[in-house]
Coordinates of C-alpha atoms in Angstrom, one line a residue:
M1 CA 0.0 0.0 0.0
R2 CA 2.8 2.4 0.8
V3 CA 4.4 1.8 -2.6
L4 CA 1.1 2.5 -4.3
F5 CA 0.8 5.7 -2.2
L6 CA 4.2 6.8 -3.4
C7 CA 3.2 6.2 -7.0
F8 CA 0.0 8.2 -6.6
F9 CA 1.9 11.0 -4.8
L10 CA 4.5 11.3 -7.6
I11 CA 1.7 11.4 -10.2
S12 CA -0.2 14.0 -8.2
I13 CA 2.6 16.5 -7.9
G14 CA 3.7 16.0 -11.5
L15 CA 7.0 14.5 -12.4
G16 CA 8.4 17.8 -13.5
E17 CA 7.4 19.8 -10.4
E18 CA 10.3 20.7 -8.2
R19 CA 9.9 19.9 -4.5
P20 CA 11.6 21.8 -1.7
N21 CA 14.5 20.5 0.3
I22 CA 13.9 21.0 4.0
L23 CA 16.6 21.8 6.6
W24 CA 15.8 21.8 10.3
L25 CA 18.3 23.4 12.6
S26 CA 17.4 22.7 16.2
A27 CA 19.0 23.8 19.5
E28 CA 18.6 22.8 23.1
D29 CA 17.6 24.8 26.2
I30 CA 17.4 28.4 24.8
S31 CA 14.9 31.2 24.9
P32 CA 14.6 33.9 22.3
H33 CA 17.8 35.7 23.4
F34 CA 18.6 36.8 19.8
G35 CA 19.2 40.2 18.4
C36 CA 16.3 39.8 16.0
Y37 CA 14.0 39.3 19.0
G38 CA 15.0 42.7 20.3
D39 CA 17.6 41.4 22.9
P40 CA 20.2 44.2 23.2
F41 CA 22.8 41.8 24.7
A42 CA 22.6 39.1 22.0
K43 CA 25.4 38.6 19.5
T44 CA 23.7 36.5 16.8
P45 CA 24.4 37.9 13.3
H46 CA 23.7 34.7 11.4
L47 CA 20.4 34.0 13.1
D48 CA 19.4 37.7 12.7
A49 CA 20.2 37.5 9.0
L50 CA 18.1 34.4 8.7
A51 CA 15.2 36.2 10.3
E52 CA 15.7 39.2 8.0
R53 CA 15.5 36.9 4.9
G54 CA 12.5 35.0 6.3
T55 CA 10.0 35.1 9.1
R56 CA 10.4 35.5 12.8
F57 CA 7.6 33.9 14.8
T58 CA 7.0 35.6 18.1
H59 CA 4.5 33.2 19.7
A60 CA 6.0 29.8 19.3
F61 CA 5.6 27.5 22.3
T62 CA 6.7 24.0 23.1
S63 CA 4.3 21.4 24.6
A64 CA 6.7 20.7 27.5
G65 CA 9.5 22.6 29.2
V66 CA 12.0 19.7 28.8
C67 CA 13.5 17.9 25.8
A68 CA 12.3 14.3 25.6
P69 CA 8.5 14.8 26.1
C70 CA 8.6 17.8 23.7
R71 CA 10.6 16.0 21.0
S72 CA 8.2 13.1 21.2
S73 CA 5.4 15.5 20.4
I74 CA 7.3 16.9 17.5
I75 CA 8.2 13.6 15.8
T76 CA 4.6 12.3 16.2
G77 CA 2.6 15.5 15.9
M78 CA 0.6 14.5 19.0
Y79 CA 0.7 15.8 22.5
Q80 CA 3.0 13.7 24.7
N81 CA 0.4 13.4 27.5
A82 CA -2.0 11.7 25.0
I83 CA 0.4 9.0 23.8
G84 CA 2.3 8.1 27.0
T85 CA 5.6 9.9 26.3
H86 CA 5.0 12.6 28.9
H87 CA 7.3 11.5 31.7
M88 CA 11.0 12.4 31.4
R89 CA 12.8 9.2 30.5
C90 CA 10.0 6.8 29.9
E91 CA 9.2 4.4 27.1
A92 CA 5.8 4.3 25.5
T93 CA 4.2 1.8 23.2
L94 CA 2.7 3.7 20.2
P95 CA -0.5 2.7 18.3
E96 CA 0.3 1.0 15.0
W97 CA -1.5 3.8 13.1
L98 CA 0.7 6.5 14.6
I99 CA 3.4 7.0 12.0
P100 CA 6.2 9.5 12.8
F101 CA 6.1 12.2 10.2
P102 CA 9.6 11.6 8.6
M103 CA 8.3 8.2 7.6
L104 CA 5.5 9.9 5.7
L105 CA 8.1 12.1 4.0
R106 CA 10.2 9.1 3.1
E107 CA 7.1 7.5 1.5
A108 CA 6.7 10.6 -0.5
G109 CA 10.3 10.3 -1.9
Y110 CA 12.2 12.4 0.6
Y111 CA 15.7 11.4 1.8
C112 CA 15.4 11.9 5.6
T113 CA 18.4 12.2 7.9
N114 CA 18.8 13.1 11.6
N115 CA 22.0 14.3 13.2
S116 CA 21.6 13.1 15.7
K117 CA 19.5 13.6 18.9
T118 CA 16.4 11.4 19.1
D119 CA 14.9 11.3 22.6
Y120 CA 11.5 10.1 21.3
Q121 CA 10.6 8.0 24.3
F122 CA 9.3 5.0 22.4
R123 CA 11.2 2.0 21.0
T124 CA 9.1 1.2 18.0
P125 CA 9.4 2.4 15.3
S126 CA 13.2 2.8 15.9
P127 CA 15.3 5.6 14.6
K128 CA 16.6 3.2 11.9
E129 CA 13.0 2.7 10.7
I130 CA 12.1 6.4 11.0
W131 CA 15.1 7.8 9.1
D132 CA 17.2 6.9 6.1
L133 CA 20.1 7.6 8.4
S134 CA 20.1 8.8 12.0
G135 CA 23.4 9.4 13.8
S136 CA 26.5 11.5 13.6
K137 CA 26.9 10.7 9.9
G138 CA 23.4 11.8 8.9
H139 CA 23.6 14.5 6.2
W140 CA 21.7 15.7 3.3
K141 CA 24.8 15.6 1.1
D142 CA 24.5 11.8 0.9
R143 CA 21.0 11.8 -0.7
P144 CA 20.3 10.2 -4.0
S145 CA 20.5 12.8 -6.8
D146 CA 16.9 12.5 -7.7
H147 CA 15.5 12.9 -4.1
P148 CA 14.7 16.1 -2.2
F149 CA 16.0 16.0 1.4
F150 CA 14.6 16.5 4.9
A151 CA 17.6 16.9 7.2
V152 CA 17.7 17.6 10.9
F153 CA 20.8 18.9 12.7
N154 CA 20.9 19.5 16.5
F155 CA 23.2 21.8 18.4
T156 CA 24.0 20.4 21.9
G157 CA 26.2 23.2 23.1
C158 CA 23.4 25.3 24.6
H159 CA 22.2 22.4 26.9
E160 CA 22.0 23.3 30.6
S161 CA 25.2 21.3 31.1
G162 CA 26.9 23.9 29.0
I163 CA 26.1 26.5 31.6
A164 CA 26.8 24.3 34.6
S165 CA 30.0 22.7 33.4
E166 CA 33.0 25.0 33.2
E167 CA 34.8 22.5 30.9
K168 CA 31.9 22.2 28.4
Y169 CA 31.3 25.9 28.5
Q170 CA 34.9 26.6 27.6
S171 CA 34.9 24.0 24.9
V172 CA 31.7 25.2 23.2
T173 CA 32.7 28.9 23.2
E174 CA 36.3 28.5 22.2
R175 CA 35.5 30.0 18.8
L176 CA 34.3 33.3 20.3
S177 CA 36.5 36.4 20.0
D178 CA 37.0 38.8 22.9
E179 CA 34.4 41.2 21.4
E180 CA 31.9 38.4 21.4
R181 CA 32.2 37.8 25.1
Q182 CA 29.7 39.3 27.5
D183 CA 30.2 41.5 30.6
A184 CA 28.3 39.9 33.4
A185 CA 28.0 43.1 35.3
A186 CA 26.3 44.9 32.4
F187 CA 23.1 42.8 32.4
D188 CA 19.9 44.7 33.4
N189 CA 17.6 41.8 32.5
I190 CA 18.2 39.3 35.3
P191 CA 14.7 37.8 36.0
P192 CA 13.2 38.8 39.3
Y193 CA 12.9 35.2 40.5
Y194 CA 16.7 34.9 40.7
P195 CA 18.9 36.4 43.3
D196 CA 21.0 39.1 41.7
L197 CA 24.4 37.6 42.6
P198 CA 27.7 37.2 40.7
V199 CA 27.2 33.4 40.3
V200 CA 23.8 34.0 38.8
R201 CA 25.1 36.7 36.4
E202 CA 27.8 34.3 35.4
D203 CA 25.2 31.7 34.4
W204 CA 23.3 34.4 32.5
K205 CA 26.5 35.4 30.7
R206 CA 27.3 31.8 29.7
N207 CA 23.8 31.4 28.2
Y208 CA 24.5 34.4 25.9
E209 CA 27.9 33.2 24.9
L210 CA 26.7 29.6 24.2
I211 CA 24.0 31.2 21.9
T212 CA 26.7 33.1 20.1
A213 CA 28.5 29.7 19.6
L214 CA 25.2 28.4 18.3
D215 CA 25.1 31.3 15.9
Y216 CA 28.4 30.3 14.4
W217 CA 27.1 26.8 13.9
V218 CA 24.0 28.1 12.1
G219 CA 26.2 30.2 9.9
D220 CA 28.2 27.1 8.9
H221 CA 25.1 25.2 7.9
L222 CA 23.7 28.0 5.9
A223 CA 27.1 28.4 4.1
A224 CA 27.1 24.7 3.3
L225 CA 23.8 25.1 1.5
E226 CA 25.3 28.0 -0.6
E227 CA 28.5 26.1 -1.4
A228 CA 26.5 23.1 -2.6
G229 CA 24.2 25.3 -4.7
V230 CA 21.0 24.2 -3.0
A231 CA 20.2 27.3 -0.9
D232 CA 17.6 28.5 -3.4
N233 CA 15.8 25.1 -3.3
T234 CA 15.9 24.7 0.5
I235 CA 13.4 25.7 3.2
V236 CA 15.3 26.5 6.5
F237 CA 13.6 26.2 9.8
F238 CA 15.2 27.0 13.2
W239 CA 13.8 26.1 16.6
S240 CA 14.6 25.2 20.2
D241 CA 13.2 22.3 22.1
H242 CA 12.3 24.5 25.1
G243 CA 13.5 27.6 27.1
I244 CA 16.7 28.5 28.8
G245 CA 18.3 25.7 30.9
L246 CA 18.0 27.5 34.3
P247 CA 15.5 27.2 37.2
R248 CA 11.9 28.2 36.7
A249 CA 12.5 28.0 32.9
K250 CA 13.6 24.5 31.9
R251 CA 11.1 22.0 33.1
W252 CA 8.4 24.7 33.6
L253 CA 5.4 25.8 31.6
Y254 CA 5.9 29.6 31.9
D255 CA 7.1 31.6 28.9
S256 CA 10.6 31.2 30.2
G257 CA 10.4 27.4 29.8
T258 CA 8.2 27.1 26.7
R259 CA 8.4 30.2 24.6
I260 CA 11.1 29.5 21.9
P261 CA 12.8 31.2 19.0
C262 CA 11.3 30.1 15.7
L263 CA 12.7 31.3 12.4
L264 CA 11.6 30.2 8.9
H265 CA 13.0 31.0 5.4
V266 CA 11.0 29.8 2.4
P267 CA 12.6 30.5 -1.0
E268 CA 10.5 32.6 -3.3
K269 CA 9.8 29.7 -5.7
F270 CA 8.0 27.7 -3.0
R271 CA 5.9 30.5 -1.4
D272 CA 2.9 29.5 -3.5
R273 CA 2.7 26.4 -1.2
I274 CA 1.6 28.7 1.7
D275 CA -1.9 30.0 2.2
R276 CA -1.0 33.6 2.9
P277 CA 2.0 35.9 2.3
L278 CA 4.8 35.5 4.8
E279 CA 5.6 38.6 6.7
K280 CA 8.9 39.5 8.4
V281 CA 7.3 39.1 11.8
D282 CA 4.3 36.8 12.5
D283 CA 2.5 36.6 15.8
R284 CA 0.3 33.6 15.1
I285 CA 0.4 31.0 17.9
I286 CA 2.5 27.9 17.2
N287 CA 2.7 24.7 19.3
S288 CA 5.5 22.2 18.9
P289 CA 3.2 19.4 17.6
D290 CA 2.5 21.7 14.7
F291 CA 6.1 21.4 13.3
G292 CA 5.6 18.0 11.5
P293 CA 2.2 18.8 10.0
T294 CA 3.5 22.1 8.7
F295 CA 6.3 20.5 6.7
L296 CA 4.2 17.7 5.5
A297 CA 1.9 20.3 4.0
L298 CA 4.8 22.2 2.5
A299 CA 6.0 18.9 0.9
G300 CA 2.6 18.2 -0.5
V301 CA 1.8 15.3 1.8
D302 CA -1.6 15.1 3.5
V303 CA -1.5 15.7 7.2
P304 CA -3.0 12.6 9.0
E305 CA -6.4 13.1 10.6
W306 CA -5.1 11.8 13.9
A307 CA -2.5 14.5 14.3
H308 CA -3.1 17.0 17.2
G309 CA -0.8 19.5 15.5
Q310 CA -1.8 21.6 12.5
S311 CA 0.1 23.4 9.9
F312 CA 0.9 27.0 11.0
L313 CA 1.2 28.0 7.3
H314 CA -2.1 26.7 6.1
G315 CA -5.7 27.0 7.2
E316 CA -7.0 28.9 10.3
P317 CA -4.4 29.7 13.0
R318 CA -4.8 28.0 16.3
R319 CA -6.3 29.9 19.2
F320 CA -4.1 28.5 22.0
A321 CA -0.9 26.6 22.7
Y322 CA -1.0 23.9 25.3
G323 CA 1.7 22.5 27.7
A324 CA 2.1 19.7 30.1
R325 CA 4.5 19.0 32.9
D326 CA 4.7 15.5 34.4
R327 CA 7.5 13.5 36.0
M328 CA 10.8 15.4 35.7
D329 CA 13.5 12.9 36.5
E330 CA 12.7 11.6 40.0
R331 CA 9.8 14.0 40.9
Y332 CA 6.2 14.1 39.9
D333 CA 4.3 17.4 39.5
I334 CA 1.2 17.4 37.3
I335 CA 0.8 20.9 35.7
R336 CA -1.2 21.9 32.7
S337 CA -1.1 25.2 30.8
V338 CA -3.0 27.0 28.0
R339 CA -1.4 30.1 26.4
G340 CA -3.2 32.6 24.2
P341 CA -1.9 35.7 22.5
R342 CA -1.7 37.6 25.8
F343 CA -2.7 35.5 28.8
R344 CA -1.5 32.2 30.2
Y345 CA -3.5 30.0 32.5
I346 CA -1.9 27.2 34.6
R347 CA -3.6 24.4 36.5
N348 CA -1.5 22.8 39.3
F349 CA -2.9 19.4 40.0
E350 CA -0.5 19.0 43.0
P351 CA -0.3 22.4 44.6
L352 CA 0.8 21.1 48.0
K353 CA 4.1 20.4 46.4
P354 CA 6.7 23.3 46.3
Y355 CA 7.4 25.1 43.2
Y356 CA 10.8 23.5 43.0
Q357 CA 11.1 20.0 44.5
Y358 CA 14.6 18.8 45.1
M359 CA 15.9 17.2 41.8
N360 CA 19.4 15.9 41.6
T361 CA 20.4 17.4 38.3
P362 CA 19.2 21.0 38.5
E363 CA 20.3 21.3 42.1
K364 CA 23.9 21.1 40.9
G365 CA 23.6 24.4 39.0
A366 CA 25.0 27.6 40.5
T367 CA 21.7 29.5 40.1
M368 CA 19.7 26.8 41.9
Q369 CA 22.2 26.8 44.7
A370 CA 22.0 30.5 45.0
I371 CA 18.2 30.2 45.3
R372 CA 18.6 27.5 48.0
A373 CA 21.1 29.7 49.9
A374 CA 18.7 32.6 49.8
Q375 CA 16.0 30.4 51.2
E376 CA 18.3 29.3 54.1
T377 CA 19.2 32.9 55.0
D378 CA 15.7 34.2 54.4
R379 CA 17.2 37.0 52.3
M380 CA 14.9 36.8 49.3
T381 CA 13.4 39.4 47.1
A382 CA 9.6 39.0 46.5
G383 CA 10.2 37.2 43.2
V384 CA 12.6 34.7 44.7
A385 CA 10.4 34.1 47.7
Q386 CA 7.4 33.3 45.4
F387 CA 9.4 30.7 43.5
A388 CA 10.9 29.3 46.8
S389 CA 7.5 28.9 48.5
S390 CA 6.5 25.5 49.9
R391 CA 3.3 25.2 47.9
K392 CA 1.7 26.6 44.8
P393 CA -1.8 28.0 44.1
A394 CA -4.1 25.5 42.4
E395 CA -4.5 28.0 39.5
E396 CA -2.4 30.8 38.0
L397 CA -3.3 33.4 35.5
Y398 CA -0.9 35.9 34.0
D399 CA -1.1 38.9 31.7
L400 CA 2.2 38.6 29.6
E401 CA 1.8 42.0 28.1
N402 CA 2.1 43.7 31.5
D403 CA 3.8 40.9 33.4
P404 CA 6.3 39.2 31.2
H405 CA 8.0 37.3 34.0
E406 CA 4.6 35.9 35.2
I407 CA 4.9 37.1 38.8
N408 CA 1.5 38.7 39.4
N409 CA -1.1 36.0 39.6
L410 CA -4.5 37.4 38.5
I411 CA -6.5 34.4 39.6
N412 CA -8.5 36.5 42.2
D413 CA -8.6 39.7 40.1
P414 CA -12.3 40.5 39.2
A415 CA -11.1 42.4 36.1
A416 CA -9.6 39.1 34.8
S417 CA -12.6 36.9 35.6
E418 CA -13.9 36.5 32.0
K419 CA -10.4 35.6 30.8
L420 CA -10.1 33.1 33.6
V421 CA -13.3 31.4 32.7
E422 CA -12.3 31.3 29.0
L423 CA -8.9 29.8 29.6
R424 CA -10.0 27.4 32.3
S425 CA -12.6 26.0 29.9
A426 CA -10.1 25.8 27.1
L427 CA -7.8 23.8 29.2
M428 CA -10.5 21.3 30.2
D429 CA -11.7 21.0 26.6
W430 CA -8.1 20.2 25.5
Q431 CA -7.6 17.6 28.2
L432 CA -10.8 15.9 27.3
S433 CA -10.1 16.0 23.5
V434 CA -6.6 14.5 23.7
G435 CA -7.3 12.1 26.6
D436 CA -4.8 13.3 29.3
I437 CA -2.9 10.2 30.3
G438 CA -0.8 12.3 32.7
L439 CA -3.7 12.1 35.2
I440 CA -3.0 8.4 35.5
P441 CA -0.3 7.4 38.1
E442 CA 2.8 6.0 36.4
S443 CA 2.5 2.8 38.4
E444 CA -1.0 2.2 36.8
I445 CA 0.5 2.8 33.3
E446 CA 3.1 0.2 34.2
R447 CA 0.3 -2.3 35.1
F448 CA -1.5 -1.5 31.8
K449 CA 1.7 -2.1 29.8
Q450 CA 1.6 -5.8 30.8
S451 CA -1.3 -6.2 28.4
G452 CA 0.9 -5.1 25.5
A453 CA -1.6 -2.5 24.4
P454 CA -0.4 1.0 23.4
D455 CA -0.4 3.6 26.2
Y456 CA -2.8 5.7 24.1
D457 CA -5.5 3.0 24.8
I458 CA -5.4 3.2 28.6
L459 CA -8.2 5.8 28.8
R460 CA -10.1 4.1 26.0
Q461 CA -10.7 0.7 27.5
S462 CA -14.0 1.4 29.1
D463 CA -17.4 1.0 27.4
N464 CA -17.8 4.7 27.1
P465 CA -14.3 6.2 26.7
S466 CA -15.5 9.8 26.3
E467 CA -17.5 9.7 29.5
F468 CA -14.7 8.0 31.4
I469 CA -12.1 10.6 30.3
K470 CA -14.5 13.4 31.4
E471 CA -15.1 11.7 34.8
L472 CA -11.4 11.3 35.4
T473 CA -10.5 14.8 34.4
E474 CA -13.2 16.3 36.6
I475 CA -12.3 14.3 39.7
A476 CA -8.6 15.1 39.3
T477 CA -9.6 18.8 39.1
A478 CA -11.8 18.4 42.1
A479 CA -9.1 16.9 44.2
F480 CA -7.9 20.4 45.1
G481 CA -11.3 22.0 44.9
G482 CA -12.0 22.4 48.6
V483 CA -14.0 20.6 51.3
E484 CA -17.2 21.0 49.2
A485 CA -15.7 18.2 47.0
F486 CA -15.5 15.8 49.9
E487 CA -18.5 13.7 49.1
A488 CA -17.5 13.3 45.5
L489 CA -14.0 12.3 46.5
R490 CA -15.2 9.8 49.0
G491 CA -17.6 8.4 46.4
A492 CA -14.6 8.1 44.0
L493 CA -13.0 5.6 46.4
Q494 CA -15.7 3.1 45.3
H495 CA -15.3 3.6 41.6
E496 CA -14.6 0.6 39.3
H497 CA -11.5 2.2 37.8
A498 CA -8.4 2.5 39.9
V499 CA -7.4 5.8 38.5
V500 CA -10.6 7.5 39.8
R501 CA -10.1 5.8 43.2
F502 CA -6.5 7.2 43.2
W503 CA -7.8 10.7 42.8
G504 CA -10.4 10.2 45.4
A505 CA -7.8 9.1 47.9
T506 CA -5.4 11.9 46.8
G507 CA -8.1 14.6 47.1
L508 CA -9.1 13.5 50.6
G509 CA -5.5 13.4 51.6
N510 CA -5.0 17.0 50.6
F511 CA -7.3 18.2 53.4
A512 CA -5.7 16.7 56.5
E513 CA -7.4 19.0 59.0
E514 CA -10.9 18.2 57.7
V515 CA -10.2 14.5 57.4
E516 CA -9.0 14.4 61.0
Q517 CA -12.4 15.4 62.1
R518 CA -14.2 12.8 59.9
P519 CA -13.8 9.2 61.3
E520 CA -16.0 7.8 58.5
I521 CA -13.6 9.2 55.9
Q522 CA -10.6 7.8 57.8
K523 CA -12.3 4.4 57.7
S524 CA -12.8 4.6 54.0
L525 CA -9.1 5.5 53.6
Q526 CA -8.1 2.6 55.8
T527 CA -10.1 0.3 53.6
A528 CA -8.4 1.8 50.5
T529 CA -4.9 0.8 51.8
A530 CA -5.9 -2.8 50.8
D531 CA -6.8 -1.8 47.2
S532 CA -5.6 -3.9 44.3
S533 CA -3.9 -0.9 42.8
P534 CA -0.5 0.1 44.2
A535 CA -1.3 3.8 43.4
V536 CA -4.5 3.8 45.4
K537 CA -2.8 2.1 48.4
I538 CA 0.0 4.7 48.3
A539 CA -2.5 7.6 48.0
A540 CA -4.6 6.3 50.9
A541 CA -1.5 5.8 53.0
R542 CA -0.4 9.3 52.2
A543 CA -3.7 10.7 53.4
L544 CA -3.5 8.7 56.7
G545 CA 0.1 9.7 57.2
R546 CA -0.8 13.4 56.9
I547 CA -3.2 13.1 59.8
G548 CA -0.7 11.2 61.9
K549 CA -2.1 7.7 61.5
T550 CA 1.4 6.3 61.1
E551 CA 0.5 2.8 62.3
E552 CA -1.8 2.4 59.3
A553 CA 0.2 4.4 56.8
L554 CA 3.8 3.5 57.1
P555 CA 3.6 -0.3 56.8
V556 CA 1.7 0.2 53.5
L557 CA 4.4 2.5 52.2
E558 CA 7.2 0.2 53.3
Q559 CA 5.5 -2.6 51.5
M560 CA 5.2 -0.6 48.4
L561 CA 9.0 0.2 48.6
Q562 CA 9.5 -3.4 47.8
S563 CA 6.9 -3.7 45.0
E564 CA 7.8 -5.4 41.7
N565 CA 6.3 -2.3 40.1
Q566 CA 9.2 0.2 39.9
W567 CA 7.0 3.3 39.6
A568 CA 5.1 2.2 42.7
R569 CA 8.4 2.1 44.5
L570 CA 9.2 5.6 43.3
E571 CA 5.7 6.8 44.3
A572 CA 6.1 5.3 47.8
A573 CA 9.5 6.8 48.3
I574 CA 8.2 10.3 47.3
V575 CA 5.4 10.1 49.8
L576 CA 7.8 9.0 52.6
D577 CA 10.1 11.9 51.7
E578 CA 7.2 14.4 51.7
L579 CA 6.0 13.1 55.1
D580 CA 9.4 14.2 56.6
E581 CA 9.6 13.5 60.3
I582 CA 6.4 11.4 60.3
A583 CA 8.3 8.9 58.2
R584 CA 11.2 8.4 60.7
P585 CA 10.0 4.8 61.7
A586 CA 10.4 3.9 58.0
L587 CA 14.1 4.9 57.9
P588 CA 15.4 1.3 57.8
A589 CA 13.0 0.6 54.8
L590 CA 14.3 3.7 53.0
Q591 CA 17.9 2.7 53.6
A592 CA 17.1 -0.8 52.3
A593 CA 15.6 0.7 49.2
L594 CA 19.0 2.0 48.3
I595 CA 20.6 -1.4 48.0
D596 CA 20.5 -3.2 44.6
Q597 CA 18.0 -0.6 43.3
P598 CA 18.0 -0.6 39.4
N599 CA 16.0 2.6 39.1
K600 CA 18.2 5.6 39.8
Y601 CA 15.3 7.8 40.5
I602 CA 14.2 5.7 43.4
V603 CA 17.8 5.9 44.7
R604 CA 17.8 9.7 44.5
V605 CA 14.5 10.1 46.4
A606 CA 15.2 7.5 49.0
N607 CA 18.7 8.9 49.5
R608 CA 17.3 12.4 49.9
A609 CA 14.8 11.2 52.5
V610 CA 17.4 9.3 54.4
N611 CA 19.8 12.3 54.4
D612 CA 17.0 14.6 55.7
L613 CA 16.1 12.2 58.5
L614 CA 19.7 11.7 59.5
G615 CA 20.8 15.3 59.0
T616 CA 23.5 14.3 56.6
E617 CA 24.6 15.8 53.3
N618 CA 21.8 16.2 50.7
G619 CA 21.8 14.6 47.3
V620 CA 23.3 11.6 45.7
P621 CA 27.0 11.5 45.0

């Protein structure tokens, strides 16, 4: 069938019609700190020239604030929290009908190469099946003479490790002249959620210099097109996989974490493939799942009906960009976001967790250490104090036009009430339409995987999938809705589906003072500790632990630390860590969890909990 498709495609475009080559230049961990975006400190002549020749998009957003979930959404054209690729470092099973878009380009006669990052978070199809060549040798120069190319190159130098590591920073920026170096003392744009200290300014300086190194790399690729005589036949697209690799940016859903530089140059001969004239600056909203569908359309290939993304050069522009945060390395924090032209709405499904939970990798960075030091000395500006607070609001609403750093939460502002209703509804509609797997505990996803079915099907196994997805999304939202949701949450403990029971137990556990006064609810939670689902057991034990019922709670959590389900072990370790001193009797179980533990994330959390209880050095060596 695919051979027949290719034949029909070649006939449909006409054998004599020239097809565009496509070059993707991607970077890691950068925000729009370019001269063409109006940044006075940027030194980016090649990127600025690309923008001058083409189009600079001002409202491009990734679907996650971290690489792997976002890149999975790009390669599939589907939101990561719909297909099971939403957790950092996970492995989903895709439905057979979900074909990564480069495979569709290959079927249409394109020679497709990737050099060289993948991070797709699924095993099948493999990079060898997706690409003609994926790896350090992947290059458009090796294409057959009669094939157009689609080639991806990725610059790794801007990764957060380039800021944190002196050795990498020096290596990446060795090409820079003295004039291209930055003066750390000159910056007047340090975000207000960072302490204004020399170490923070040094990180900020390194970010700019790494971007200048990236600019050299972009210039090299553009020069290679000219030298080969293919520049006039090649569409060039530049993007980043998320925002700057610093706290409250990378891994977060604010503009600092999801708003990216996005530049496009389409040679004049191919502009008739676009619905409307390209301007120098375009403010249409773009979401990262749109990348694949856009270039399928440019190549003359039909965009699959199942794609969540849409071409940003064809048809009606999208109204909103959506984002999801789930497990980041060893810590869970379910956050969802919807971004319009001016306002961003955020829903925190776990607001009792602090803004920045302890995570091994980012804690090593100088800026994060400066924030922690400010916390310990209690010498924090208002912006730093907000980010360092021990819990988050359930909802956040920001006016990016007047508050670009998203500091002033308008959730209780009567003047913003209509916008709140609009965006709150838009987020719920999106979650329902895609089927938000992120509302399902990872241990339950692990149990479902034993069936061999794709992750996408986990919310579609009931007799009425649409109703089930709606019910789950509503009970998860109600879990932090206040004591008026008590009866609904208690009723959820009796639901036939474990994921609904999980949110019932979680919601009741969020209101410890109220539960402490309700013996009947405590009894329901005690019953739930014997549930068949590890996630429900852990959630019920968490609730009991939060009201001091340690004799009922801790044995359950200790048992789950030894579960065959690795994500149940992680979930139990996290609850014990969050219970702090209440978990002291479980110290031996936490110490035992460090021995012969194959999952490094469990080691990190258990080690953190042990160190806190013993008063020893934090973190894992």
